[in-house]
C-alpha atoms as an extended CHARMM CRD file, in Angstrom:
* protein
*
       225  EXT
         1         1  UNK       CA            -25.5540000000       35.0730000000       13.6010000000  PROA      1               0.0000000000
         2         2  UNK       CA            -26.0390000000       31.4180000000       15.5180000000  PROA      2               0.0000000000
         3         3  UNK       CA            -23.0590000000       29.6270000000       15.0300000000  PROA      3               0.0000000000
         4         4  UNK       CA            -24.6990000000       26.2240000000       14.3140000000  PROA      4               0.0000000000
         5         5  UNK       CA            -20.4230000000       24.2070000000       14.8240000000  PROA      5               0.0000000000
         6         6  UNK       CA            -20.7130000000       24.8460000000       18.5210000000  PROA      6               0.0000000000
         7         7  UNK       CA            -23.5290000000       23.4950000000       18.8630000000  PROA      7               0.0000000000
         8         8  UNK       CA            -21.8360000000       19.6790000000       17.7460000000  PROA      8               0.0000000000
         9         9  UNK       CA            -19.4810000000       17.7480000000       19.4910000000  PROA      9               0.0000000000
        10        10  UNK       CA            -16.0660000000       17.7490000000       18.2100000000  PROA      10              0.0000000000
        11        11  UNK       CA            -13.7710000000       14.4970000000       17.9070000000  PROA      11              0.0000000000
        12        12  UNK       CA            -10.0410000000       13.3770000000       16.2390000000  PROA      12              0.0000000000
        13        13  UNK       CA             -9.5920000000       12.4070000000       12.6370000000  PROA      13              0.0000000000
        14        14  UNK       CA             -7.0760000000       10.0410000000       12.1600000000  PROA      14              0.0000000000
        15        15  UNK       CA             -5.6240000000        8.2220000000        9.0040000000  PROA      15              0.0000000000
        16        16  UNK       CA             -4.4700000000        4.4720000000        9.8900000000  PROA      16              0.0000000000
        17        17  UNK       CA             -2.0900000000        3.4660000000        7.1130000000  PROA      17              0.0000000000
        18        18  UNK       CA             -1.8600000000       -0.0750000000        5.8130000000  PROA      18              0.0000000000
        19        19  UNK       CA              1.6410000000        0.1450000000        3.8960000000  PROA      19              0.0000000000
        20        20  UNK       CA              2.4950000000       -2.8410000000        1.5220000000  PROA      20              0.0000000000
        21        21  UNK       CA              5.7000000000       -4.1860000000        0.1510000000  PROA      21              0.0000000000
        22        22  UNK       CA              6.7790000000       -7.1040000000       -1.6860000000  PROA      22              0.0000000000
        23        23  UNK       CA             10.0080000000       -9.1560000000       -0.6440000000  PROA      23              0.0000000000
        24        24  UNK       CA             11.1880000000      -12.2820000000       -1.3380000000  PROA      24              0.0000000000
        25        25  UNK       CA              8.3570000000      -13.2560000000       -3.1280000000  PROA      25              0.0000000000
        26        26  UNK       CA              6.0670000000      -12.3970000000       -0.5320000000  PROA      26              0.0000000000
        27        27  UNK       CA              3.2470000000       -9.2270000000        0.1820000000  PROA      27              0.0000000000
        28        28  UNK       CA              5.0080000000       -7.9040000000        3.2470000000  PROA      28              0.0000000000
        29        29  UNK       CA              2.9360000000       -5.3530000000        5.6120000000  PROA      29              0.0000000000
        30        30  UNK       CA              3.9010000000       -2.8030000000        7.6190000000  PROA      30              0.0000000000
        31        31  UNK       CA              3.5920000000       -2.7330000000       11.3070000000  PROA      31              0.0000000000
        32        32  UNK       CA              5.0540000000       -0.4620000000       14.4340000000  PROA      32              0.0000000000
        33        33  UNK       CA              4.4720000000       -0.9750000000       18.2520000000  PROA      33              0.0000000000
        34        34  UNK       CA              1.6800000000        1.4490000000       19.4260000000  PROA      34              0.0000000000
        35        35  UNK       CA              3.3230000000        4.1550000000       20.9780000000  PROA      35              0.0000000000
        36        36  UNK       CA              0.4560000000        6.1650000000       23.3870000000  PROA      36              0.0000000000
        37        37  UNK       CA             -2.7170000000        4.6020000000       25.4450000000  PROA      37              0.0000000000
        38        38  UNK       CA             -5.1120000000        2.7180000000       25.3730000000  PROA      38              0.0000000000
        39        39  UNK       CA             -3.1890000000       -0.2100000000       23.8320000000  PROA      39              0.0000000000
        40        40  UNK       CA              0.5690000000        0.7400000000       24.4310000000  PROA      40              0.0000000000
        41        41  UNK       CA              2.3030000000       -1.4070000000       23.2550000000  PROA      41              0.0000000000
        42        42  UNK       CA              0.7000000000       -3.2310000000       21.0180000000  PROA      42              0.0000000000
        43        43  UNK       CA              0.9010000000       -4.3910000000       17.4650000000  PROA      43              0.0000000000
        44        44  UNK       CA             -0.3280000000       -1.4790000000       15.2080000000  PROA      44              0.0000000000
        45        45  UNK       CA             -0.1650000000        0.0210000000       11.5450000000  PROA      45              0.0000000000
        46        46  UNK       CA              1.2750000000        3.9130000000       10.5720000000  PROA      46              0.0000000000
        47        47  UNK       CA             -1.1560000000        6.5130000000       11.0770000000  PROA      47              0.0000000000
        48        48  UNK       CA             -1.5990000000       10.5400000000       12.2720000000  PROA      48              0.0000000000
        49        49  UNK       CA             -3.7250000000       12.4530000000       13.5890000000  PROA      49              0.0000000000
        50        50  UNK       CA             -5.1720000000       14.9290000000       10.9040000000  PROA      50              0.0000000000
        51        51  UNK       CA             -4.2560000000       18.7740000000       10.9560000000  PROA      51              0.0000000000
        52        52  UNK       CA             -6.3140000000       21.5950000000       10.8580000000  PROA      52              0.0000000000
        53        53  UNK       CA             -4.9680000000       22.6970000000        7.5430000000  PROA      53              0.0000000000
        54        54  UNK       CA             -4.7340000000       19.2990000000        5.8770000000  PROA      54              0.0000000000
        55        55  UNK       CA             -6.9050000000       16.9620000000        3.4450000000  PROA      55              0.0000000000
        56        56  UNK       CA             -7.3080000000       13.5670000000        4.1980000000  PROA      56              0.0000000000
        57        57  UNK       CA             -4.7220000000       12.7690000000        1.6110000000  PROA      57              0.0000000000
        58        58  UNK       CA             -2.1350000000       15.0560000000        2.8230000000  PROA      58              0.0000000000
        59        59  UNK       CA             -2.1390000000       13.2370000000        6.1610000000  PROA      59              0.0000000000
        60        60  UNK       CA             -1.7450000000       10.1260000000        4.8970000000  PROA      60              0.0000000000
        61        61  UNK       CA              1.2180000000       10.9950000000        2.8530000000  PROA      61              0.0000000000
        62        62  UNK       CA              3.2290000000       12.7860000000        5.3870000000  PROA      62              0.0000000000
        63        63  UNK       CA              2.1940000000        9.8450000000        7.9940000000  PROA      63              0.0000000000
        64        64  UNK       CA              3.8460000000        7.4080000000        5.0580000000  PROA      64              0.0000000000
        65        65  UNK       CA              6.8790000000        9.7220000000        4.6850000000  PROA      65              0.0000000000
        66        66  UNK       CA              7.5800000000       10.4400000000        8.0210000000  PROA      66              0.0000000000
        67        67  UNK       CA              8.0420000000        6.4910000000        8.6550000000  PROA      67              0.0000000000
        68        68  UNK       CA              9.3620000000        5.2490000000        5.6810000000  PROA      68              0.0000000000
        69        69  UNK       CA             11.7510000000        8.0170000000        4.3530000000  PROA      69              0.0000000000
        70        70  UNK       CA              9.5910000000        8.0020000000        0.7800000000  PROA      70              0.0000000000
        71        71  UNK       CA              8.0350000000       10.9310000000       -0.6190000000  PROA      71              0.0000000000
        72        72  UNK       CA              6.4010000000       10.0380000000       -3.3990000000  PROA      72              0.0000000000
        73        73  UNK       CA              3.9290000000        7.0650000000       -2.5100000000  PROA      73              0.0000000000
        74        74  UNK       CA              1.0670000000        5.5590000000       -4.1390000000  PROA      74              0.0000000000
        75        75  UNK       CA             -1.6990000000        4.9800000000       -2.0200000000  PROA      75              0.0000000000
        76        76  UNK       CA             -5.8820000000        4.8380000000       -2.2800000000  PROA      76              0.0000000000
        77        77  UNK       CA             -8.6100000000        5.5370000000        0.6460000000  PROA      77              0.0000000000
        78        78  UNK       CA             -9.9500000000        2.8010000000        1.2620000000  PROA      78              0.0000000000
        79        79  UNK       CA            -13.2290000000        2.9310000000        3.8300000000  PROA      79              0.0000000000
        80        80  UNK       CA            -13.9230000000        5.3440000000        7.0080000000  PROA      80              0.0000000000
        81        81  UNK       CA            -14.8580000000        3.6980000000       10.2740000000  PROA      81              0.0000000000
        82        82  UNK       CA            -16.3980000000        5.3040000000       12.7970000000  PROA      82              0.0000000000
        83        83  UNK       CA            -17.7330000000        3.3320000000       15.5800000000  PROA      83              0.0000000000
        84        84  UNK       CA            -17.6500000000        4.1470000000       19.1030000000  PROA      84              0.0000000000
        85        85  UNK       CA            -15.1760000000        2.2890000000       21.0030000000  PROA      85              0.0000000000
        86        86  UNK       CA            -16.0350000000        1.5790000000       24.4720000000  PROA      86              0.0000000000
        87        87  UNK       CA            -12.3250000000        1.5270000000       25.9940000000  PROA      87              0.0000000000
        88        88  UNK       CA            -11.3470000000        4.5730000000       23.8520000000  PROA      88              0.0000000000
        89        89  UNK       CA            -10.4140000000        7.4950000000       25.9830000000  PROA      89              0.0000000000
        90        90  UNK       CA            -11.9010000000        9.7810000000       23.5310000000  PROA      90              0.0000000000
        91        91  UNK       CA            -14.2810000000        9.6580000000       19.9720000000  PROA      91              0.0000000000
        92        92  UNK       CA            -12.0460000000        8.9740000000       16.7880000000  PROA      92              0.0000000000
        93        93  UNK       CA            -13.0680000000        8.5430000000       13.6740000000  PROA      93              0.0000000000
        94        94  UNK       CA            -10.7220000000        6.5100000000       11.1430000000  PROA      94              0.0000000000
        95        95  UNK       CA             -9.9050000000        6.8860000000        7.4120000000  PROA      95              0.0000000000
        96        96  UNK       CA             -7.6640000000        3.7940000000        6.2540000000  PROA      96              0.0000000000
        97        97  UNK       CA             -5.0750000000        4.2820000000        3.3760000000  PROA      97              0.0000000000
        98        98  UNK       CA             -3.0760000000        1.3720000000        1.4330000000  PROA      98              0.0000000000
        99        99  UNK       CA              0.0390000000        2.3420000000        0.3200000000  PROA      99              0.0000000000
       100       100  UNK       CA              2.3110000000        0.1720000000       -2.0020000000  PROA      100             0.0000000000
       101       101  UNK       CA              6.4640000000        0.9830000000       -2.0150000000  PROA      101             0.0000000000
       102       102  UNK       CA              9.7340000000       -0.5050000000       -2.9210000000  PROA      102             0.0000000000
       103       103  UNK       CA             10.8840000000       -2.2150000000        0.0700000000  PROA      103             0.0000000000
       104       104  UNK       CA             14.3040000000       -1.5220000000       -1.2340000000  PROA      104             0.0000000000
       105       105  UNK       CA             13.3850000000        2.3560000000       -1.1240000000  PROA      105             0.0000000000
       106       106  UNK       CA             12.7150000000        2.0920000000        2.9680000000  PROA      106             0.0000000000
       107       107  UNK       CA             14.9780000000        4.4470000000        5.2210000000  PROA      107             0.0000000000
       108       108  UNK       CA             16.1220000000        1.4080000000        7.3470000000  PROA      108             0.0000000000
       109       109  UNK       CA             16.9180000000        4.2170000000        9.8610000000  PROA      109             0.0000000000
       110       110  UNK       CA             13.8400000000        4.7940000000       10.5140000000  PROA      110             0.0000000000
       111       111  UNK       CA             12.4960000000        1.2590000000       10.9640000000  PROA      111             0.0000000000
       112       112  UNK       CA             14.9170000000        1.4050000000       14.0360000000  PROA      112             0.0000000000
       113       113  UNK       CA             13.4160000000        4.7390000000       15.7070000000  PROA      113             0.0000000000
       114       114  UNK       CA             10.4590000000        3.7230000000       15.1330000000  PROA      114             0.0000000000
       115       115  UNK       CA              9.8520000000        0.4250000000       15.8960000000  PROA      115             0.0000000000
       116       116  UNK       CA              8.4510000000       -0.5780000000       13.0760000000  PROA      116             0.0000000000
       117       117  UNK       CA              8.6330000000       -4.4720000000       11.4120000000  PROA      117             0.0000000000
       118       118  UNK       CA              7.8760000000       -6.4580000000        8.0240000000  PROA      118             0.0000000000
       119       119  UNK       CA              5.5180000000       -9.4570000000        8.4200000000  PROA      119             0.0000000000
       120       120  UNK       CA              4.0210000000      -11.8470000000        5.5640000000  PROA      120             0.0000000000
       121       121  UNK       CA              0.2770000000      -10.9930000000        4.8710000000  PROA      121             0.0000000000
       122       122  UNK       CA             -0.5230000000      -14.2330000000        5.5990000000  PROA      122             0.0000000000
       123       123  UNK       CA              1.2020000000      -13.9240000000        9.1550000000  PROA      123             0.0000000000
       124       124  UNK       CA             -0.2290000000      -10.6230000000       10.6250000000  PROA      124             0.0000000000
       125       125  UNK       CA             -0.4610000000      -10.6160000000       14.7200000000  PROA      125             0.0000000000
       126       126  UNK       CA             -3.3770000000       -9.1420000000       16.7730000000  PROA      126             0.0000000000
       127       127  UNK       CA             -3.5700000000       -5.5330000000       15.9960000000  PROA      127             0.0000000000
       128       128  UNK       CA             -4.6730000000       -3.3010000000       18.2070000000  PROA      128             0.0000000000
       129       129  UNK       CA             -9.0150000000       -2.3230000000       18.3600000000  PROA      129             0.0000000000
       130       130  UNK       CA            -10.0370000000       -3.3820000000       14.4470000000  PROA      130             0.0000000000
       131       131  UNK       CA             -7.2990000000       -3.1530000000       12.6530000000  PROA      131             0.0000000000
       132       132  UNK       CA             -7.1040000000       -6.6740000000       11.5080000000  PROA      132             0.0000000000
       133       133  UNK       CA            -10.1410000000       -5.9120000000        9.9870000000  PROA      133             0.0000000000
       134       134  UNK       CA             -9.2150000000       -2.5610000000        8.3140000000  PROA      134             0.0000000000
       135       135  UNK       CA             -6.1890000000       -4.6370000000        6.8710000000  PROA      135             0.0000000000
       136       136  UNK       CA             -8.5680000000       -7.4170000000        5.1240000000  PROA      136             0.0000000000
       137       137  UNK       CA            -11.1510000000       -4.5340000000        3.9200000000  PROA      137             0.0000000000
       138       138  UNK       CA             -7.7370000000       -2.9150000000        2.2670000000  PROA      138             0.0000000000
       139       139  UNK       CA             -6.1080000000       -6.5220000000        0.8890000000  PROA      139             0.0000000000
       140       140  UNK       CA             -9.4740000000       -7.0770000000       -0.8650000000  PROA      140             0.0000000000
       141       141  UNK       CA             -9.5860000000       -3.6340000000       -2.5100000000  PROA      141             0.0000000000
       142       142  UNK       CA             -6.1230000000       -3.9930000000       -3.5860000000  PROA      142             0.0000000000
       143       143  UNK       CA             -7.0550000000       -7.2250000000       -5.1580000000  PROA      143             0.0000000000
       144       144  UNK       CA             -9.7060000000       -5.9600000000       -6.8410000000  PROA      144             0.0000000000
       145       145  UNK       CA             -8.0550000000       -2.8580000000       -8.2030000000  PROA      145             0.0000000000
       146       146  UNK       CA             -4.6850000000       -5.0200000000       -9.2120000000  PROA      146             0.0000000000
       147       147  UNK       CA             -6.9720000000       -6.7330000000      -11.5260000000  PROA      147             0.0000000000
       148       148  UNK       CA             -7.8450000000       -3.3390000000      -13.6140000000  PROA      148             0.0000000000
       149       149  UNK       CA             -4.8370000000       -1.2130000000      -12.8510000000  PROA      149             0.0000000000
       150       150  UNK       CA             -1.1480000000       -1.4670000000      -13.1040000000  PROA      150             0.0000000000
       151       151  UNK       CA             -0.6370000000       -0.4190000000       -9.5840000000  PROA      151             0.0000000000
       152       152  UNK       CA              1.3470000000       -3.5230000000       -8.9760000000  PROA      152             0.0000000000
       153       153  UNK       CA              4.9290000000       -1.9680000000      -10.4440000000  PROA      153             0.0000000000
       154       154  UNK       CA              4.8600000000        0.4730000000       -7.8020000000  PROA      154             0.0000000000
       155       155  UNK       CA              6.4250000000       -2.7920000000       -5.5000000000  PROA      155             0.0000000000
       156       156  UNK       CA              9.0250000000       -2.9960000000       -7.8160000000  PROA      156             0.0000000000
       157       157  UNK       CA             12.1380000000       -0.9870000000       -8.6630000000  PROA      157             0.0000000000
       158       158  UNK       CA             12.1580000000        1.0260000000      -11.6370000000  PROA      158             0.0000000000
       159       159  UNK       CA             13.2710000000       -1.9350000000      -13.7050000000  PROA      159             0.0000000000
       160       160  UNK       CA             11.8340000000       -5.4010000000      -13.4810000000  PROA      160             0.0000000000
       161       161  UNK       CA             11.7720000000       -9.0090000000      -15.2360000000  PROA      161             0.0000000000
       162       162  UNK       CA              8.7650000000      -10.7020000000      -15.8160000000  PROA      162             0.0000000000
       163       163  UNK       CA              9.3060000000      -13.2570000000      -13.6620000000  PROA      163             0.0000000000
       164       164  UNK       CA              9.1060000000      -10.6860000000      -10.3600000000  PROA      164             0.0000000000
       165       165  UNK       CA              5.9400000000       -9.2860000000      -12.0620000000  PROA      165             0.0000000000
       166       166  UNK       CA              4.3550000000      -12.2870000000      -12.2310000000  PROA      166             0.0000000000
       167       167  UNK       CA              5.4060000000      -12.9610000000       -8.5010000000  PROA      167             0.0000000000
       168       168  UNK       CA              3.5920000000       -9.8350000000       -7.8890000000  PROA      168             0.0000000000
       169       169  UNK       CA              0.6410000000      -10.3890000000       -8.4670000000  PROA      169             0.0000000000
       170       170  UNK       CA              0.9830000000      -14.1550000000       -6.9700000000  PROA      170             0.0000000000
       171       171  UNK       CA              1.6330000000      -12.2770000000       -3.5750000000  PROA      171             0.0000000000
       172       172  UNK       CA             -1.0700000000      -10.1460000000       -3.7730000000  PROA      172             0.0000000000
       173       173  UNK       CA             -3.8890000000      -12.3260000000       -5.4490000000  PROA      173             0.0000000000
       174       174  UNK       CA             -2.2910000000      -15.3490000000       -2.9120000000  PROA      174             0.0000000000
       175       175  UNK       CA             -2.4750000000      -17.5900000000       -5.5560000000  PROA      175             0.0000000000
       176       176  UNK       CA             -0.3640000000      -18.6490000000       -8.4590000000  PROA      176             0.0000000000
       177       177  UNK       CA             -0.5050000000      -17.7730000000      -12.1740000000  PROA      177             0.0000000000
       178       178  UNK       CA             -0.2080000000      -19.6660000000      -15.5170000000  PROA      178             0.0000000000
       179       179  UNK       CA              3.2990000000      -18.5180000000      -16.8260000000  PROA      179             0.0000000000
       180       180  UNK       CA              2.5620000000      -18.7960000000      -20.1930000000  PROA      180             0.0000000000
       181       181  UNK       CA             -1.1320000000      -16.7570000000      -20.4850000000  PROA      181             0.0000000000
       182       182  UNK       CA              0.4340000000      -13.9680000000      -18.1370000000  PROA      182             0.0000000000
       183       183  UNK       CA              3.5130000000      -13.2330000000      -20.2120000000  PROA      183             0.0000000000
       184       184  UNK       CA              1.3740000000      -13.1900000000      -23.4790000000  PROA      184             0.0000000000
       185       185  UNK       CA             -1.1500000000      -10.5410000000      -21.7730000000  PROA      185             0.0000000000
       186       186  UNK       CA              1.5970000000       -8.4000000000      -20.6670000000  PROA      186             0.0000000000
       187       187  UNK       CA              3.5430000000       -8.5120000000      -23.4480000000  PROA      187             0.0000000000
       188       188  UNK       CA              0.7300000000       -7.3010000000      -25.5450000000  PROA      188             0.0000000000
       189       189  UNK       CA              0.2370000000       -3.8190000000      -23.4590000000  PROA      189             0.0000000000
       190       190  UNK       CA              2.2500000000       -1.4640000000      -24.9020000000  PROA      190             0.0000000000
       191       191  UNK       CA              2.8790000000        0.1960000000      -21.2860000000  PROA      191             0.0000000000
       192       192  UNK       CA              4.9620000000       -2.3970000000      -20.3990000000  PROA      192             0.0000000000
       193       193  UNK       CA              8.0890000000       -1.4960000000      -22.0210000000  PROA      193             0.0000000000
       194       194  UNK       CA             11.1170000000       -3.9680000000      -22.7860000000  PROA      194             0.0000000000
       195       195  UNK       CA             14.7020000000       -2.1200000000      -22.3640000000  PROA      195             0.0000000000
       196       196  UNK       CA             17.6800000000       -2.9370000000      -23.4380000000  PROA      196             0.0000000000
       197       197  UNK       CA             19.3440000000       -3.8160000000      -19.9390000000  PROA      197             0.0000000000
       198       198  UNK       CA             19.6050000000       -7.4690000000      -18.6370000000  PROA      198             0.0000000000
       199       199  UNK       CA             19.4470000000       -9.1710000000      -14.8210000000  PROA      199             0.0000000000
       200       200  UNK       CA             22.1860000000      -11.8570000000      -14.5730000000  PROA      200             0.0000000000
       201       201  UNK       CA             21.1080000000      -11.9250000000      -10.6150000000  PROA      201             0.0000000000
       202       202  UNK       CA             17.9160000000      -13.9490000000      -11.2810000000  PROA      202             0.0000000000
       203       203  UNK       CA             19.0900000000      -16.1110000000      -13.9450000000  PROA      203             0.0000000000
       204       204  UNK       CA             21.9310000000      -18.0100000000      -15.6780000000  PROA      204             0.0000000000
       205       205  UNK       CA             20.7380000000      -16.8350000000      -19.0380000000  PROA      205             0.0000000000
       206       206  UNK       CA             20.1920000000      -13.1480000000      -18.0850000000  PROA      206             0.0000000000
       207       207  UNK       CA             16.5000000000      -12.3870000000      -18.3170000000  PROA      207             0.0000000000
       208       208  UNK       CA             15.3000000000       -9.1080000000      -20.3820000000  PROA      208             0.0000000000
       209       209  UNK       CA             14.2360000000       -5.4910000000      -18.0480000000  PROA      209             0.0000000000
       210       210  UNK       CA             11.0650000000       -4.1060000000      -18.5640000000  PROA      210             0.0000000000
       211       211  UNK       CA              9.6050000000       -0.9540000000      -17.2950000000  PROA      211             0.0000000000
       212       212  UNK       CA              6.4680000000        0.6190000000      -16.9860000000  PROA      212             0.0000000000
       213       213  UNK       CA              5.5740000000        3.5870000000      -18.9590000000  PROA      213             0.0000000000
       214       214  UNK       CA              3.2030000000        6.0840000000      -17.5200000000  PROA      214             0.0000000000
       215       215  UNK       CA              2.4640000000        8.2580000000      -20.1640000000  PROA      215             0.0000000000
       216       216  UNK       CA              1.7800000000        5.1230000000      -22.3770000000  PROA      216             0.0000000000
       217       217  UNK       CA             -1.0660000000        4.3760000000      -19.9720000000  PROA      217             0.0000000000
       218       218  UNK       CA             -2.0200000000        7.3590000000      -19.8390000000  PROA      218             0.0000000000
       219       219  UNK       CA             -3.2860000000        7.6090000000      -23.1480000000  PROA      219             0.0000000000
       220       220  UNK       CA             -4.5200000000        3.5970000000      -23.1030000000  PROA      220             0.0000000000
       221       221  UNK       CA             -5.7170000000        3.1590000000      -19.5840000000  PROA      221             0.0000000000
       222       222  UNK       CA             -7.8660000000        0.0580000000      -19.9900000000  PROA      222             0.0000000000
       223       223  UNK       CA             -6.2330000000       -3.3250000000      -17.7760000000  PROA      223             0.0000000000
       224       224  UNK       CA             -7.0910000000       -6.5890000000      -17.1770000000  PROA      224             0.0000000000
       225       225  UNK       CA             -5.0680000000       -9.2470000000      -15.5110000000  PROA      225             0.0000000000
């Protein structure tokens, strides 16, 4: 029987993963010196080679993991690029991931062994080959998919005020939001639940905790900023 696989060349899957946070206010991404040539040294995102015995998703997570000390992540594929790079020492083929965490979740251990730093979205260096660009094809998907899905609370903690949800989706959308329209729309879903606890940090006053209910959405899963 021909085996038709030998016939093809074979070449590395990677997973390049753009991880965002949200601190101070700001959209915050993730970034580590590069580690191996070509290109030691320079600015680059999280990322891992793929295993034989892995999905794509499966990378990505324990790429996210291994560098931020989170398990559980939320992240989405967003595009595969493939061209050939001239100053490549050998063919790779790219699947990008964005990942949103708590900042305040981060193994700060890690940060250290790994070299890895914050920096505003709107202040990202040269990354190394196309990276820059695989970071603007993942901000706009996250914008677009902000708009229709809750996926915003997973920057937050557990609980939140309105006030840092509204923030979040300043950061991300880079733009700023009527107070009074956003707090009616959120207010009306009902998985966006109000608890009993209050933040003193934030305010004089105290300002009410809200959390996000999973299960609630579950069941009503239509959103629209």
């Amino acid at each position: 029987m021909k085996n038709y696989y030998s016939e093809n060349t074979r070449f590395y899957v990677v997973v390049d993963c753009i991880v965002f946070g949200f601190d101070n206010g700001k959209l915050k991404l993730l970034i580590r010196k590069r580690a191996i040539e070509p290109g030691m040294g320079e600015w680059t995102l999280c990322g891992a080679f793929v295993r034989e015995n892995e999905d794509l998703q499966d990378s990505a997570n324990r790429a996210i993991t291994s560098m931020t000390g989170i398990k559980q992540v939320f992240s989405q594929q967003v595009k595969t690029y493939g061209n050939v790079k001239e100053d490549a020492s050998e063919r790779v083929i790219s699947v990008a991931y964005y990942s949103l965490i708590n900042v305040k979740d981060y193994d700060v251990e890690l940060m250290d062994k790994y070299g890895l730093r914050w920096v505003d979205i709107t202040d990202v260096p040269r990354l190394w080959g196309n990276l820059n660009q695989v970071v603007d094809d993942a901000l706009d998907l996250l914008r677009k998919r902000i708009k229709i899905e809750p996926i915003g609370f997973n920057l937050l903690p557990e609980l939140f005020t309105l006030t840092q949800l509204q923030h979040v989706y300043e950061a991300v959308l880079g733009g700023e939001i009527d107070k009074r329209n956003f707090r009616k729309r959120i207010k009306n879903l009902d998985f966006i639940e109000k608890t009993d606890k209050i933040d003193k940090l934030s305010s004089k006053r105290g300002a009410a905790l809200f959390r996000f209910n999973e299960k609630a959405y579950s069941e009503h899963p239509f959103f629209r900023l």
